[in-house]
Each structure stands twice: as structure tokens, then as C-alpha cells.
Amino acid sequence: MTLVSAWVLIITLFSLLYFIASKGIAPFLHGEVTLADFFSGNWGPSLSAEQGGPQYGALDFILGSLMVALGSAVISGPLGIGAALFMTEIAPKAGRKILQPAVEILVGIPSVVYGFIGLTLIVPALRSIFGEVGFGLLAGIIVLSVMILPTIISISADAIHSVPQGIREGSYALGATRWQTISGLVIRVAQPGLLTAVVLGIARAFGEALAVQMVIGNTADLPFHLLKPMSTLTSVITLNMGNTVQGSTYNNVLWSMALILLLMTLILILAIRFIARRREV
Amino acid sequence: MLKKSLLLGGVFALAFGALTGCSEGTSGQQQAGGSLTIVGSTAMQPLVEEAGKAYSAKNPNVQINVQGGGSGQGLSSVMNDTADIGNSDLFAEEKSNENIDPSQLVDHKVFVVGFAPVVNPDVGVDNLTQQQLIDIFTGKIKNWKEIGGKDLPVVLVNRPESSGTRATFAKYALKGNTEFRAKGGIEEDSSGTVRKIVSETPGAIGYLAFSYIDSSVKALKLDGVEPTNQNVCTNKWKVWSYEHMYTNKNGKNSKTENAFIQYILSGEGQALVKKMEYIPVSQMKVERDADGSVKPE
């Protein structure tokens, strides 16, 4: 029975990989789009030939996805690790009784709810504070930071839990204060686990579609500005997948973007493997 | 990891969805009067669902399954026979650069939708010339004070690049000026979100189907013409489109398909169209083809 489920899993995974890869590579094999075009910043699928189109450059969206994911990790990483330290090292009782359930509830909230809150609270707030439209990188980063925070907290807390108690006791015996113990020993020992937590957070942020699409503005542009609308790979795919015709170049290019997302996830998973292996040595 | 498995599950479910869609299409063809699978335009979906329910209530032996997915999805599904009827906001000819072969399809125009530019009520403008509208959407006019409004920067709220509404608006309101992705604008997937953003954002302008326009946004006159259903019927208001139901010429399941389309075109179906604030085809005093030429002039 277990063997069957294992095989179902493996077959599913490989057929998916094959399906997305074959769809995603198609426009390059048929010469409809060159790799150089795809990795350029010129996006204009509906431009006529006189206007130089159609253009299928996805670089703006790839960088947009990276910026949102890394930006939210920069905010949520320190916050999440700090919260994990608090609930394991400083106030374990309150941590177990209050923070742990709170984190679990946060994990369970669907992303559309985060997106809707972002659209009704964060975007208008940014608009009234900064006087821009409110949609953009900053709104996306804020929404995603909240979304990936519970992931980072729970994995960091596990990592800190697994630091052997003897290390802490040895440190105290040498006369170190609690803060010296935490900063000098616990964080060092738990470091691979903490990095895994942050990388998984980035992976989640990178793949999130709905919440981001609702607050990012979705303009085919990369303004390098916190408050100007932009796009991510996921938002372009979700906005256009239904309106384009299957088998057309436009539709296939969206599959190529899905392939990029998949490859990025694979790279992040490999990074976690690499980090975890270092821990064993 | 959780995210990834969700993603995998989702894609897998989609693949299965497509498969079951397939089998329903073929089973319907074997037992005439059995089932209809209708896929496509999300703009048409509410009306087709309502009509489907009413039709099934009268003909209990017919099962009607209406799915969204977008106009492109509708056209490709009816092309490759995974759906019986494909709903589209656009003529199949307008998607012919995307592997759609109009000669394989039969067009049924079932009703008409008018679109209007809408602005945030605070911009202080209620009429635009068409040239001004084009200048706004191509980014030449950047502030409402340039055309007699308040000192507010223009914020464009667009539908996605591939949207049928956007294509219609560009073709008839902007005279084919498709290059209107002014930097700094916003793109949103649904008409409801467009309305919400336009009503909340100072200086915002977007476009909506008449049925979505309410008091939270202001519909603009174009060259003095009011965006009303009457003006659409006479083509005085030019920004409108047919909503199409396409069937495949191969004739599979055609009895059931035609019966349902005839129902929508009947008095009862068109009353439903009116109730949902769309325009019955029979009320149109002009006819327009895929190239945009209108008869009688």
C-alpha cells in the first residue's frame, strides 16, 4: 500500500515536470520566441507587427518575483527568528500556550484573505501616507511578509528546540548571560535550520499568486520603486492564462514562465538540501 | 513544501478537469439531449448560468454545465471539441493570430454589452472628446487639470493585456491605439476590482461594462454622447461588443447546442438578458462585423 502511494507520488511529480517542461520549452523549440527575447524586458504580446510586436520578454516579471520574495524575507526573516527565539528560549510557557496556536491559525488563513486585507487596508493606507496609487512592491512585500511569517517562525522554533540542552547548560556554567548564550551559541548551532526556514519562506513568497496579484498593480513594468505598480510571474500567469488560446505563442510563453517558477522552486529546495547537509558535517 | 504540494495538486486537478470535460463533451454527443458543456468568457458566465438553470428546469433531461476560464479558453475548447459551446467576448477572427480557425466555428451572437470609461467622481470632468481619451490612455495627458479638471495625476486602471474588454475598448474607444500601457497604471483581473479601485483612487480612470457601473464611479460622456443602452442600439455610442456563443461546425451534439442557443435568443432568454442590464440582439438597429465595419452606416 505504502509502495503504491509512493509510486503515485513519484509518477505525479515526473508527469508534472514533463508536462510543464514540454509546454514551457515549446516556444523556443519552434523558434516563435528566442531565449534572448524571453529574457528581455520588452513585453507586448498584443502589439502589431508595425509596432515591433508581438514581444514576449519576461525579465521584468522574473525580477519582480525575486524582488517581492527577497523583500518579504528581509522583513520576515529577522522578525520570525526573533519570535521563534522568544517562544522557545525566553518565554517557553507563553510560547506554547499563546504563540504556538497563533502561528498555527496564521498558517491556516487562505491567501485570498491576506490579499483582500491588503487590498482594503494596506493599499489605501499606503495611498494616504505616500500619495501614490498604493499598489506596488511595498504593498506586495507587506502582505507576503505576514503570509510567510508563520512558516519561518515554526521551522525556526523547531531548529532552536533541537539545539542540545547541554550546550546551553555548559554556556551558563561558564558564566555567560542568557543573551550571550542565545546570540553566541543557540543561534550558531541552529543556523542551518534557521536558514532553511528563511529559504522555505522565500519559496512560499515566490510561488504565491493570488494575494500578490491583488495588491501589486500588475503593470507590465519594473519601476524599481517601492510604490509604483509592477508585476510578478505568478500575477501575469493568473491574469492571462484564461484569456489566451491554448497552443498559441502567448499561452506557451505563460507556460515558460511557469517553468521558470518551477525551476526556481527546485533551486530553492536544492539550497535547503545543501544547507541541511552542512549541518551533518 | 506545503505550497508546492498545493501547487502540484492544483495542476493535477486541472489536468483531470480537462479530461472529464472531454468525456462529458463526447457522452453528450452520443445521447442527443443529454448534456452540454459551455466554457469561456467570465463576463458572460452569470447570464449563461441563469439561462442554463431556467432551461434545465424546463427540459429536465438536459444537463448544462457552465464553466468560466476566459474567452481564449472558450474558443480553444470548442475548437478542439472539449466543450460544446465556447463563450467569447470577441469575434473568433480577432483571435485568429492565436491558432483559432474561424472557418471551423459557427458564430451565434446572443447579446450586446456596452462599455464606458469611468472615473473617480473627484476628477471634475464629465465629458471627453475621443482624442482626449486617446491622449489619456496613451499617456500624453498626465494630469486632469490639462483638460479642465482638478489638479490630480491620471491613474490608469486597465484590464489584463489579453482581456476581451480591453481589446474592445482599445478598438472602439481608442480607435485601435493599443499601445496604451502607460507606465504607473494598474491592471486588474475583474470588473468588480476595477470599480473598487477607480472609486477609491483619486484621479483614477478605467472602463467597465454598463452593468457594472454604479454611483461609486462616474461614467464619462464621449464627444457629448451619453453611455446608454439606447445610444448603443443606434451605434451613436460606439464602444460595445457582441457576446458570442461559438459552436463547432463538425455538428457533434448540434441538436442540443442549437436548442439551448435558440432558447437564449427566444423571448424568455432575451428577457433574462434585459434583466441583467445587457442589450438583446434584437434591439440593435445596426450590425457590426469582425473588422468593425457597421451596417447600415
Coordinates of C-alpha atoms in Angstrom, one line a residue, chain B residues 24 33-38 52 55-56 59-66 84 256:
Chain B
E24 CA -18.7 14.9 -21.0
G33 CA -30.4 16.0 -25.4
G34 CA -28.0 14.7 -22.7
S35 CA -25.6 17.3 -21.6
L36 CA -24.0 20.5 -22.7
T37 CA -20.6 21.8 -21.6
I38 CA -20.2 25.5 -22.0
G52 CA -28.9 27.2 -18.1
Y55 CA -33.6 25.8 -19.5
S56 CA -32.8 22.7 -17.4
N59 CA -36.0 20.3 -20.0
P60 CA -35.0 18.1 -17.1
N61 CA -33.3 15.6 -19.4
V62 CA -30.7 18.2 -20.5
Q63 CA -27.8 18.9 -18.1
I64 CA -26.0 22.1 -18.6
N65 CA -22.5 22.6 -17.2
V66 CA -21.2 26.2 -17.4
D84 CA -19.9 22.0 -26.9
T256 CA -28.7 20.1 -28.1

